[in-house]
Short mmCIF file of N, CA, C and O in Angstrom, two decimals:
data_model
loop_
_atom_site.label_atom_id
_atom_site.label_comp_id
_atom_site.label_asym_id
_atom_site.label_seq_id
_atom_site.Cartn_x
_atom_site.Cartn_y
_atom_site.Cartn_z
N UNK A 1 -13.02 8.74 31.73
CA UNK A 1 -12.67 7.62 30.93
C UNK A 1 -14.19 7.21 30.92
O UNK A 1 -15.18 7.01 32.16
N UNK A 2 -14.66 6.38 29.91
CA UNK A 2 -15.76 5.69 29.95
C UNK A 2 -16.07 4.95 30.29
O UNK A 2 -14.75 4.08 30.96
N UNK A 3 -17.34 4.65 31.59
CA UNK A 3 -17.63 3.71 32.12
C UNK A 3 -19.05 3.16 31.88
O UNK A 3 -19.61 2.86 31.53
N UNK A 4 -18.49 1.21 31.96
CA UNK A 4 -19.42 1.11 31.49
C UNK A 4 -19.76 -0.77 32.59
O UNK A 4 -19.30 -0.49 33.38
N UNK A 5 -21.47 -0.77 32.27
CA UNK A 5 -21.81 -1.91 33.59
C UNK A 5 -22.69 -3.15 32.86
O UNK A 5 -23.00 -3.07 31.68
N UNK A 6 -21.28 -4.05 32.84
CA UNK A 6 -21.84 -5.79 32.23
C UNK A 6 -23.18 -6.77 33.48
O UNK A 6 -23.12 -6.47 34.77
N UNK A 7 -23.72 -6.98 33.05
CA UNK A 7 -24.68 -8.55 33.38
C UNK A 7 -23.82 -9.35 34.81
O UNK A 7 -24.45 -10.55 34.22
N UNK A 8 -22.90 -9.96 33.37
CA UNK A 8 -21.64 -10.58 34.11
C UNK A 8 -20.85 -11.22 34.35
O UNK A 8 -20.73 -9.83 35.17
N UNK A 9 -20.81 -12.01 35.61
CA UNK A 9 -20.61 -11.97 37.06
C UNK A 9 -19.04 -12.89 37.30
O UNK A 9 -18.61 -11.77 37.92
N UNK A 10 -18.34 -12.85 35.93
CA UNK A 10 -17.04 -12.64 35.58
C UNK A 10 -16.32 -12.88 34.22
O UNK A 10 -17.66 -13.19 32.81
N UNK A 11 -16.00 -11.70 33.84
CA UNK A 11 -15.08 -10.93 32.66
C UNK A 11 -14.46 -11.52 32.16
O UNK A 11 -13.15 -11.82 33.29
N UNK A 12 -14.29 -12.44 30.99
CA UNK A 12 -13.63 -13.12 30.35
C UNK A 12 -12.59 -12.06 30.26
O UNK A 12 -12.06 -11.02 29.99
N UNK A 13 -11.15 -12.65 30.04
CA UNK A 13 -9.49 -11.88 29.57
C UNK A 13 -9.49 -11.14 28.58
O UNK A 13 -9.00 -9.74 28.66
N UNK A 14 -10.42 -12.01 27.34
CA UNK A 14 -10.35 -11.80 25.92
C UNK A 14 -11.30 -11.23 25.96
O UNK A 14 -12.63 -12.57 25.90
N UNK A 15 -12.01 -9.85 26.35
CA UNK A 15 -13.76 -9.24 26.48
C UNK A 15 -14.94 -9.45 24.84
O UNK A 15 -13.70 -8.74 24.51
N UNK A 16 -15.46 -10.05 24.35
CA UNK A 16 -16.51 -9.69 23.15
C UNK A 16 -17.32 -8.48 24.01
O UNK A 16 -18.00 -8.82 24.65
N UNK A 17 -16.64 -7.03 23.57
CA UNK A 17 -17.76 -5.93 24.05
C UNK A 17 -19.87 -6.81 23.63
O UNK A 17 -19.85 -6.57 22.44
N UNK A 18 -20.49 -6.60 24.73
CA UNK A 18 -21.59 -6.81 24.54
C UNK A 18 -22.64 -5.33 23.81
O UNK A 18 -22.23 -4.52 23.87
N UNK A 19 -23.29 -6.09 22.52
CA UNK A 19 -23.91 -5.41 21.70
C UNK A 19 -24.66 -3.64 22.40
O UNK A 19 -24.73 -2.49 21.84
N UNK A 20 -25.05 -3.36 23.70
CA UNK A 20 -25.26 -1.95 24.03
C UNK A 20 -23.56 -1.03 24.04
O UNK A 20 -23.52 -0.52 23.64
N UNK A 21 -23.00 -2.49 24.18
CA UNK A 21 -22.18 -1.08 25.41
C UNK A 21 -21.10 -0.46 23.43
O UNK A 21 -20.49 0.22 23.42
N UNK A 22 -20.96 -1.40 22.75
CA UNK A 22 -20.35 -1.88 21.24
C UNK A 22 -21.27 -1.06 20.80
O UNK A 22 -20.33 0.69 20.33
N UNK A 23 -22.79 -0.17 20.62
CA UNK A 23 -23.10 0.64 19.84
C UNK A 23 -22.60 1.97 20.48
O UNK A 23 -21.80 2.78 20.27
N UNK A 24 -22.46 1.76 21.71
CA UNK A 24 -21.64 3.04 22.42
C UNK A 24 -20.61 3.48 22.10
O UNK A 24 -20.08 4.58 22.12
N UNK A 25 -19.46 2.88 22.83
CA UNK A 25 -18.17 2.66 22.39
C UNK A 25 -17.84 3.05 21.22
O UNK A 25 -16.94 4.09 21.08
N UNK A 26 -18.40 2.30 20.61
CA UNK A 26 -17.66 1.97 18.57
C UNK A 26 -18.20 3.49 18.54
O UNK A 26 -18.23 4.02 17.31
N UNK A 27 -20.19 3.28 18.23
CA UNK A 27 -20.49 4.58 17.45
C UNK A 27 -21.33 5.64 17.75
O UNK A 27 -20.09 6.59 17.19
N UNK A 28 -21.38 5.53 19.15
CA UNK A 28 -21.53 7.09 19.86
C UNK A 28 -20.06 7.71 20.09
O UNK A 28 -19.38 8.72 19.51
N UNK A 29 -19.74 7.21 20.51
CA UNK A 29 -17.78 8.04 21.35
C UNK A 29 -16.65 7.40 20.43
O UNK A 29 -15.90 8.11 20.66
N UNK A 30 -16.99 6.84 19.26
CA UNK A 30 -16.03 6.26 18.00
C UNK A 30 -15.16 6.49 18.49
O UNK A 30 -13.87 6.63 18.55
N UNK A 31 -15.90 5.48 19.98
CA UNK A 31 -13.12 4.61 20.23
C UNK A 31 -12.31 3.73 19.49
O UNK A 31 -13.34 3.38 18.62
N UNK A 32 -11.04 3.88 19.34
CA UNK A 32 -10.67 3.16 18.28
C UNK A 32 -9.71 2.44 19.29
O UNK A 32 -9.35 2.19 20.53
N UNK A 33 -9.02 1.40 18.53
CA UNK A 33 -8.22 0.01 18.96
C UNK A 33 -7.37 1.07 19.66
O UNK A 33 -6.46 2.24 19.71
N UNK A 34 -6.72 0.77 21.09
CA UNK A 34 -5.65 1.83 21.74
C UNK A 34 -6.59 2.26 22.79
O UNK A 34 -5.43 2.37 23.61
N UNK A 35 -8.02 2.26 22.79
CA UNK A 35 -8.59 3.28 23.49
C UNK A 35 -8.78 2.52 25.15
O UNK A 35 -8.76 2.26 24.96
N UNK A 36 -9.65 2.91 25.94
CA UNK A 36 -9.75 2.26 27.49
C UNK A 36 -10.41 2.28 27.94
O UNK A 36 -10.88 3.96 27.69
N UNK A 37 -11.14 1.79 28.58
CA UNK A 37 -12.42 2.05 29.28
C UNK A 37 -12.68 0.87 30.59
O UNK A 37 -12.32 0.57 30.80
N UNK A 38 -13.26 1.99 31.67
CA UNK A 38 -13.68 0.72 32.79
C UNK A 38 -14.66 0.47 32.57
O UNK A 38 -15.58 0.31 31.65
N UNK A 39 -15.22 -1.33 32.78
CA UNK A 39 -15.83 -2.17 33.23
C UNK A 39 -16.12 -2.18 34.20
O UNK A 39 -15.29 -3.44 35.40
N UNK A 40 -18.10 -3.00 34.31
CA UNK A 40 -18.16 -2.33 35.99
C UNK A 40 -19.06 -4.33 35.99
O UNK A 40 -19.59 -4.08 34.81
N UNK A 41 -18.65 -5.46 36.65
CA UNK A 41 -19.19 -6.90 36.36
C UNK A 41 -20.16 -7.00 37.49
O UNK A 41 -19.90 -5.40 38.61
N UNK A 42 -20.63 -7.15 37.72
CA UNK A 42 -22.18 -8.01 38.61
C UNK A 42 -21.55 -8.08 40.25
O UNK A 42 -22.07 -7.63 40.82
N UNK A 43 -20.43 -7.94 39.95
CA UNK A 43 -19.82 -8.43 41.77
C UNK A 43 -19.47 -6.84 42.03
O UNK A 43 -17.93 -7.04 43.14
N UNK A 44 -19.67 -5.57 41.36
CA UNK A 44 -18.84 -4.47 41.28
C UNK A 44 -16.93 -4.15 41.29
O UNK A 44 -17.08 -3.54 42.12
N UNK A 45 -16.45 -5.08 40.91
CA UNK A 45 -15.29 -5.54 40.67
C UNK A 45 -15.49 -4.39 39.31
O UNK A 45 -15.77 -4.30 37.86
N UNK A 46 -14.98 -3.11 39.03
CA UNK A 46 -13.92 -2.23 38.09
C UNK A 46 -13.33 -2.88 37.35
O UNK A 46 -11.50 -3.38 37.87
N UNK A 47 -13.23 -3.07 35.61
CA UNK A 47 -11.41 -3.25 35.36
C UNK A 47 -11.43 -2.57 34.14
O UNK A 47 -12.46 -2.28 33.20
N UNK A 48 -10.01 -1.87 34.05
CA UNK A 48 -9.89 -1.56 33.54
C UNK A 48 -9.35 -2.46 31.99
O UNK A 48 -8.24 -3.08 32.12
N UNK A 49 -10.22 -1.58 31.06
CA UNK A 49 -9.79 -2.39 30.16
C UNK A 49 -9.86 -1.32 28.21
O UNK A 49 -9.32 -1.18 28.41
N UNK A 50 -8.89 -2.46 27.98
CA UNK A 50 -7.40 -1.61 25.84
C UNK A 50 -9.00 -2.00 25.42
O UNK A 50 -8.67 -3.91 24.44
N UNK A 51 -9.79 -1.93 24.05
CA UNK A 51 -9.84 -2.24 23.40
C UNK A 51 -8.31 -2.96 21.94
O UNK A 51 -7.56 -2.27 22.35
N UNK A 52 -8.61 -3.83 21.62
CA UNK A 52 -7.65 -4.49 21.27
C UNK A 52 -8.41 -5.00 19.46
O UNK A 52 -7.33 -4.29 18.79
N UNK A 53 -9.08 -5.38 19.55
CA UNK A 53 -9.76 -5.66 18.18
C UNK A 53 -11.09 -4.84 17.39
O UNK A 53 -12.12 -5.18 18.53
N UNK A 54 -11.20 -3.73 15.98
CA UNK A 54 -12.91 -3.63 16.36
C UNK A 54 -12.65 -3.85 14.99
O UNK A 54 -11.77 -3.65 14.23
N UNK A 55 -14.42 -4.90 15.20
CA UNK A 55 -14.63 -4.39 13.43
C UNK A 55 -16.03 -3.76 13.24
O UNK A 55 -15.97 -3.51 13.73
N UNK A 56 -16.61 -4.11 12.60
CA UNK A 56 -18.05 -3.64 11.65
C UNK A 56 -18.71 -3.70 12.91
O UNK A 56 -19.78 -3.04 13.55
N UNK A 57 -18.56 -5.01 13.16
CA UNK A 57 -19.88 -5.26 14.32
C UNK A 57 -19.94 -5.80 15.50
O UNK A 57 -20.36 -6.36 16.53
N UNK A 58 -18.38 -5.79 15.78
CA UNK A 58 -18.30 -6.48 17.43
C UNK A 58 -16.60 -5.61 17.51
O UNK A 58 -16.14 -5.59 16.88
N UNK A 59 -16.43 -5.95 18.78
CA UNK A 59 -15.25 -5.62 19.18
C UNK A 59 -15.02 -6.02 20.56
O UNK A 59 -15.42 -7.61 21.42
N UNK A 60 -13.55 -6.50 20.70
CA UNK A 60 -13.11 -7.20 21.78
C UNK A 60 -11.92 -6.13 22.78
O UNK A 60 -11.50 -5.68 22.08
N UNK A 61 -11.89 -6.79 23.77
CA UNK A 61 -11.54 -5.60 24.71
C UNK A 61 -10.34 -6.38 25.34
O UNK A 61 -10.89 -7.98 26.35
N UNK A 62 -9.61 -6.13 26.63
CA UNK A 62 -7.96 -7.33 27.46
C UNK A 62 -8.37 -6.70 28.62
O UNK A 62 -8.67 -4.97 28.53
N UNK A 63 -8.84 -7.12 29.91
CA UNK A 63 -8.46 -6.41 30.77
C UNK A 63 -7.17 -5.73 31.09
O UNK A 63 -5.86 -7.13 31.43
N UNK A 64 -6.59 -5.12 31.51
CA UNK A 64 -5.47 -4.94 32.23
C UNK A 64 -5.93 -4.57 33.49
O UNK A 64 -4.15 -4.53 33.89
N UNK A 65 -6.21 -4.33 33.97
CA UNK A 65 -6.32 -4.25 35.36
C UNK A 65 -8.01 -4.28 36.37
O UNK A 65 -8.67 -3.56 35.81
N UNK A 66 -7.72 -4.81 37.23
CA UNK A 66 -8.85 -4.84 38.08
C UNK A 66 -8.79 -4.53 39.87
O UNK A 66 -7.60 -4.71 40.44
N UNK A 67 -9.52 -3.81 40.34
CA UNK A 67 -9.75 -3.18 40.60
C UNK A 67 -11.20 -3.53 41.71
O UNK A 67 -12.42 -3.31 40.87
N UNK A 68 -11.27 -2.98 43.00
CA UNK A 68 -11.96 -3.14 43.95
C UNK A 68 -12.81 -1.59 44.74
O UNK A 68 -12.45 -2.13 46.14
N UNK A 69 -13.36 -1.01 43.91
CA UNK A 69 -12.63 0.25 45.10
C UNK A 69 -14.08 0.54 45.69
O UNK A 69 -14.93 0.45 45.44
N UNK A 70 -13.71 1.32 47.12
CA UNK A 70 -14.96 1.53 47.58
C UNK A 70 -15.23 3.02 47.22
O UNK A 70 -14.75 3.45 47.86
N UNK A 71 -16.12 2.85 46.71
CA UNK A 71 -16.74 4.05 46.24
C UNK A 71 -17.89 5.15 47.34
O UNK A 71 -18.50 5.77 46.77
N UNK A 72 -19.31 3.93 47.01
CA UNK A 72 -20.58 3.94 47.78
C UNK A 72 -20.29 3.86 48.89
O UNK A 72 -19.01 3.59 49.87
N UNK A 73 -21.98 4.98 50.01
CA UNK A 73 -21.49 5.27 51.33
C UNK A 73 -21.47 3.49 52.36
O UNK A 73 -22.09 2.52 51.30
N UNK A 74 -21.29 3.95 52.68
CA UNK A 74 -20.83 2.92 54.39
C UNK A 74 -21.82 2.62 55.16
O UNK A 74 -22.30 1.09 54.63
N UNK A 75 -23.35 3.00 54.12
CA UNK A 75 -24.97 2.41 54.74
C UNK A 75 -25.34 2.66 53.35
O UNK A 75 -26.08 3.94 52.71
N UNK A 76 -27.11 2.19 52.89
CA UNK A 76 -27.51 2.49 51.91
C UNK A 76 -28.65 3.25 52.30
O UNK A 76 -29.74 3.02 53.64
N UNK A 77 -28.28 4.54 51.94
CA UNK A 77 -29.50 5.30 51.64
C UNK A 77 -30.59 5.27 51.36
O UNK A 77 -30.93 5.29 50.25
N UNK A 78 -31.91 5.75 52.26
CA UNK A 78 -33.15 5.58 51.57
C UNK A 78 -34.45 7.09 51.76
O UNK A 78 -33.67 7.56 53.23
N UNK A 79 -34.16 7.87 51.07
CA UNK A 79 -35.11 9.05 50.80
C UNK A 79 -36.77 9.34 51.08
O UNK A 79 -36.98 8.04 50.12
N UNK A 80 -36.75 9.37 51.31
CA UNK A 80 -38.02 9.57 51.13
C UNK A 80 -38.79 11.06 51.05
O UNK A 80 -38.60 12.05 52.28
N UNK A 81 -39.53 10.67 50.22
CA UNK A 81 -40.44 12.64 49.45
C UNK A 81 -41.44 12.58 49.36
O UNK A 81 -41.60 12.19 48.58
N UNK A 82 -41.89 13.26 50.57
CA UNK A 82 -43.51 14.16 50.06
C UNK A 82 -43.99 14.35 48.17
O UNK A 82 -42.14 14.70 47.30
N UNK A 83 -43.76 14.50 47.95
CA UNK A 83 -44.82 14.46 46.06
C UNK A 83 -44.30 16.82 46.20
O UNK A 83 -45.43 17.14 46.64
N UNK A 84 -43.39 15.89 45.28
CA UNK A 84 -43.46 18.29 44.55
C UNK A 84 -44.29 17.81 42.47
O UNK A 84 -44.00 17.13 42.68
N UNK A 85 -44.47 19.51 42.56
CA UNK A 85 -44.71 19.93 41.36
C UNK A 85 -43.55 19.61 40.64
O UNK A 85 -42.83 19.45 40.54
N UNK A 86 -44.27 19.62 39.26
CA UNK A 86 -44.10 19.72 38.16
C UNK A 86 -42.12 19.24 37.81
O UNK A 86 -42.43 18.02 37.38
N UNK A 87 -41.31 19.09 37.16
CA UNK A 87 -40.29 18.58 36.55
C UNK A 87 -39.21 18.01 38.08
O UNK A 87 -38.16 18.03 38.11
N UNK A 88 -39.83 18.97 39.21
CA UNK A 88 -38.44 18.94 40.14
C UNK A 88 -38.59 17.17 41.22
O UNK A 88 -37.15 17.11 41.47
N UNK A 89 -39.65 16.73 40.34
CA UNK A 89 -38.92 15.05 40.84
C UNK A 89 -37.73 14.95 40.68
O UNK A 89 -37.00 13.58 40.62
N UNK A 90 -37.48 14.89 39.07
CA UNK A 90 -36.48 14.52 38.29
C UNK A 90 -35.20 15.44 38.87
O UNK A 90 -34.14 14.15 38.79
N UNK A 91 -35.52 16.39 39.33
CA UNK A 91 -34.46 17.25 39.63
C UNK A 91 -33.84 16.61 41.27
O UNK A 91 -32.52 16.37 41.75
N UNK A 92 -34.72 16.35 42.83
CA UNK A 92 -34.11 15.31 43.39
C UNK A 92 -33.82 13.60 42.98
O UNK A 92 -32.75 13.44 43.67
N UNK A 93 -33.92 13.29 42.27
CA UNK A 93 -34.10 11.29 41.68
C UNK A 93 -32.81 11.89 41.32
O UNK A 93 -31.83 11.56 41.82
N UNK A 94 -32.05 12.65 40.80
CA UNK A 94 -30.78 13.41 40.18
C UNK A 94 -30.31 13.36 40.73
O UNK A 94 -28.76 12.93 41.21
N UNK A 95 -30.18 14.50 41.65
CA UNK A 95 -29.18 15.28 43.17
C UNK A 95 -29.42 13.65 43.98
O UNK A 95 -27.48 13.69 44.36
N UNK A 96 -29.67 13.20 44.31
CA UNK A 96 -30.09 12.63 45.81
C UNK A 96 -29.13 11.55 44.93
O UNK A 96 -28.27 10.23 45.48
N UNK A 97 -29.06 10.47 43.65
CA UNK A 97 -28.34 9.99 42.92
C UNK A 97 -27.16 10.01 42.81
O UNK A 97 -26.15 9.40 43.74
N UNK A 98 -27.04 11.71 42.65
CA UNK A 98 -25.46 11.48 42.40
C UNK A 98 -24.92 12.15 43.85
O UNK A 98 -23.26 11.65 44.52
N UNK A 99 -25.83 12.30 45.13
CA UNK A 99 -24.89 12.28 46.81
C UNK A 99 -25.32 10.86 46.60
O UNK A 99 -24.99 11.02 48.20
N UNK A 100 -25.40 9.63 46.61
CA UNK A 100 -25.12 8.33 46.74
C UNK A 100 -26.10 7.55 47.35
O UNK A 100 -26.31 6.48 47.85
N UNK A 101 -27.59 8.26 46.65
CA UNK A 101 -29.07 7.35 47.10
C UNK A 101 -28.74 6.32 47.02
O UNK A 101 -28.64 6.18 45.73
N UNK A 102 -29.48 5.34 48.12
CA UNK A 102 -29.79 4.36 47.39
C UNK A 102 -31.05 3.63 46.96
O UNK A 102 -31.49 2.39 45.48
N UNK A 103 -32.19 4.31 47.14
CA UNK A 103 -33.42 4.00 47.05
C UNK A 103 -34.10 5.82 47.55
O UNK A 103 -34.00 6.29 47.74
N UNK A 104 -35.06 5.79 46.56
CA UNK A 104 -35.97 7.31 46.66
C UNK A 104 -37.11 6.62 46.40
O UNK A 104 -37.74 6.03 45.60
N UNK A 105 -37.97 7.13 47.85
CA UNK A 105 -39.61 6.95 47.82
C UNK A 105 -40.44 8.05 48.45
O UNK A 105 -40.08 8.96 49.00
N UNK A 106 -41.41 7.78 47.26
CA UNK A 106 -42.24 8.87 47.08
C UNK A 106 -43.05 9.12 47.92
O UNK A 106 -43.70 8.06 47.65
N UNK A 107 -44.29 9.90 48.16
CA UNK A 107 -45.27 9.38 49.21
C UNK A 107 -46.54 10.48 49.79
O UNK A 107 -45.52 12.33 49.21
N UNK A 108 -47.42 10.93 49.29
CA UNK A 108 -48.36 11.84 50.01
C UNK A 108 -48.07 11.85 50.85
O UNK A 108 -49.07 11.44 51.66
N UNK A 109 -48.11 13.19 51.28
CA UNK A 109 -48.13 14.07 52.96
C UNK A 109 -49.05 14.41 52.36
O UNK A 109 -49.69 14.76 51.91
N UNK A 110 -49.71 14.48 53.69
CA UNK A 110 -51.17 15.24 54.44
C UNK A 110 -51.16 16.79 53.77
O UNK A 110 -51.49 17.59 52.72
N UNK A 111 -50.05 17.60 53.69
CA UNK A 111 -49.81 18.78 53.52
C UNK A 111 -48.58 19.69 52.09
O UNK A 111 -48.15 19.76 51.77
N UNK A 112 -48.79 17.91 51.15
CA UNK A 112 -47.72 18.50 50.44
C UNK A 112 -49.03 19.46 48.95
O UNK A 112 -50.30 19.09 49.01
N UNK A 113 -48.23 19.55 48.22
CA UNK A 113 -48.71 20.75 47.45
C UNK A 113 -49.55 20.58 45.94
O UNK A 113 -50.38 20.06 45.74
N UNK A 114 -48.83 18.87 45.27
CA UNK A 114 -49.19 18.05 44.25
C UNK A 114 -50.53 17.16 45.32
O UNK A 114 -49.02 15.72 45.98
N UNK A 115 -50.98 16.68 44.40
CA UNK A 115 -51.58 15.61 45.37
C UNK A 115 -51.37 14.90 43.60
O UNK A 115 -52.63 14.65 42.66
N UNK A 116 -51.42 13.54 43.83
CA UNK A 116 -51.42 12.25 42.74
C UNK A 116 -52.08 11.44 42.88
O UNK A 116 -51.60 10.68 43.61
N UNK A 117 -52.71 10.91 42.24
CA UNK A 117 -54.38 9.45 42.56
C UNK A 117 -53.65 8.71 42.51
O UNK A 117 -51.39 8.26 42.03
N UNK A 118 -53.64 7.67 43.33
CA UNK A 118 -52.45 6.25 43.48
C UNK A 118 -52.93 5.69 42.09
O UNK A 118 -50.94 5.20 41.73
N UNK A 119 -53.25 5.40 40.87
CA UNK A 119 -53.33 5.30 39.81
C UNK A 119 -52.47 5.60 39.12
O UNK A 119 -51.57 4.69 38.19
N UNK A 120 -52.08 5.99 38.99
CA UNK A 120 -51.20 7.31 38.41
C UNK A 120 -50.14 7.61 38.83
O UNK A 120 -49.30 8.54 38.36
N UNK A 121 -49.38 7.19 40.31
CA UNK A 121 -48.64 7.54 40.79
C UNK A 121 -47.43 6.38 40.55
O UNK A 121 -46.23 7.51 39.71
N UNK A 122 -47.56 5.51 39.73
CA UNK A 122 -47.00 4.50 39.10
C UNK A 122 -46.29 5.10 37.86
O UNK A 122 -45.29 5.51 37.38
N UNK A 123 -47.50 5.28 37.29
CA UNK A 123 -47.09 5.96 35.56
C UNK A 123 -46.25 7.45 35.96
O UNK A 123 -46.04 7.99 34.52
N UNK A 124 -46.18 7.94 36.63
CA UNK A 124 -45.56 9.73 36.79
C UNK A 124 -44.43 9.43 37.07
O UNK A 124 -43.13 9.68 36.57
N UNK A 125 -44.30 8.59 38.13
CA UNK A 125 -42.63 8.29 38.57
C UNK A 125 -41.82 7.06 37.77
O UNK A 125 -40.36 7.49 37.15
N UNK A 126 -42.68 6.03 37.07
CA UNK A 126 -41.64 5.96 35.90
C UNK A 126 -40.91 6.56 35.26
O UNK A 126 -39.94 5.98 34.55
N UNK A 127 -41.63 7.44 34.87
CA UNK A 127 -40.63 8.71 33.26
C UNK A 127 -39.91 9.15 33.86
O UNK A 127 -38.16 9.32 32.96
N UNK A 128 -39.71 9.65 35.59
CA UNK A 128 -39.22 10.12 35.42
C UNK A 128 -37.51 9.60 36.12
O UNK A 128 -36.25 10.12 35.81
N UNK A 129 -37.46 8.00 36.25
CA UNK A 129 -36.77 6.93 36.22
C UNK A 129 -35.93 7.02 35.22
O UNK A 129 -34.67 6.40 35.06
N UNK A 130 -37.03 6.74 34.25
CA UNK A 130 -36.46 6.31 32.87
C UNK A 130 -35.64 7.45 32.13
O UNK A 130 -34.57 7.16 32.09
N UNK A 131 -36.19 8.79 32.25
CA UNK A 131 -35.05 9.83 31.63
C UNK A 131 -34.11 10.60 32.10
O UNK A 131 -33.61 10.69 31.78
N UNK A 132 -34.11 9.87 33.34
CA UNK A 132 -32.49 9.95 34.43
C UNK A 132 -31.83 9.26 33.73
O UNK A 132 -30.94 9.23 33.74
N UNK A 133 -32.08 8.05 33.40
CA UNK A 133 -31.27 6.93 33.04
C UNK A 133 -29.95 6.74 34.48
O UNK A 133 -29.15 7.30 34.15
N UNK A 134 -30.35 5.79 34.91
CA UNK A 134 -30.13 5.27 36.18
C UNK A 134 -27.78 5.64 35.37
O UNK A 134 -27.20 6.08 36.63
N UNK A 135 -28.16 4.64 34.62
CA UNK A 135 -26.65 4.16 34.48
C UNK A 135 -26.18 5.22 33.86
O UNK A 135 -24.13 5.15 34.42
N UNK A 136 -26.36 6.77 33.33
CA UNK A 136 -25.55 7.82 32.85
C UNK A 136 -24.90 7.87 34.14
O UNK A 136 -24.09 9.08 34.35
N UNK A 137 -25.75 8.90 35.39
CA UNK A 137 -25.47 9.60 36.79
C UNK A 137 -24.98 8.53 36.92
O UNK A 137 -23.72 8.89 37.73
N UNK A 138 -24.84 7.18 37.77
CA UNK A 138 -23.73 6.17 38.27
C UNK A 138 -22.07 6.58 37.42
O UNK A 138 -21.42 6.48 38.01
N UNK A 139 -22.71 6.55 35.99
CA UNK A 139 -20.75 6.22 35.23
C UNK A 139 -20.25 8.27 35.53
O UNK A 139 -19.18 8.22 35.64
N UNK A 140 -21.47 8.80 35.80
CA UNK A 140 -21.24 9.69 36.03
C UNK A 140 -20.35 10.48 37.16
O UNK A 140 -18.95 10.84 37.39
N UNK A 141 -20.51 9.22 38.53
CA UNK A 141 -20.25 10.17 39.77
C UNK A 141 -19.44 8.59 40.00
O UNK A 141 -19.09 8.70 41.43
N UNK A 142 -19.70 7.86 39.07
CA UNK A 142 -18.27 5.94 39.50
C UNK A 142 -18.61 5.52 40.01
O UNK A 142 -18.54 5.59 41.31
N UNK A 143 -19.92 5.47 40.37
CA UNK A 143 -20.86 4.68 41.47
C UNK A 143 -20.81 3.00 40.64
O UNK A 143 -20.38 3.03 39.95
N UNK A 144 -20.58 2.35 41.72
CA UNK A 144 -21.03 0.51 41.07
C UNK A 144 -22.10 0.20 40.78
O UNK A 144 -22.13 -1.30 40.58
N UNK A 145 -23.19 0.97 41.89
CA UNK A 145 -24.49 0.56 41.56
C UNK A 145 -25.05 0.77 41.17
O UNK A 145 -25.35 2.18 40.93
N UNK A 146 -26.08 0.21 40.05
CA UNK A 146 -27.41 0.48 39.21
C UNK A 146 -28.33 1.29 40.23
O UNK A 146 -28.74 -0.17 40.69
#
């Protein structure tokens, strides 16, 4: 079942899909009336939604059930990692997110194989985070935080 995240703190009973959610659910996944999906609001409540009406540029869904599952770790985990070469930061971010890490910090260790200059550190890490699309990872692992 697809899981989407909204910036709303309270989802109305008759919810109009946001443009990004509409595009993915209707255009990409080809969802039809009657199909269900999960919607996570800012309060980390998971709502089971059912598509009720689908039009050319908008769609509506109604809330069937609301739950507050406990899927996160009981503590917020931060991973400190020395710099690593090539595309391995991608893999580290992906696996750490899947395992429940809340934060990942890369640092220049004395014995790191890779040495990033301070000015380029932000430029190197940003593409990794963007490329992995944390939302999709959280979708896959059923986490509630982005």
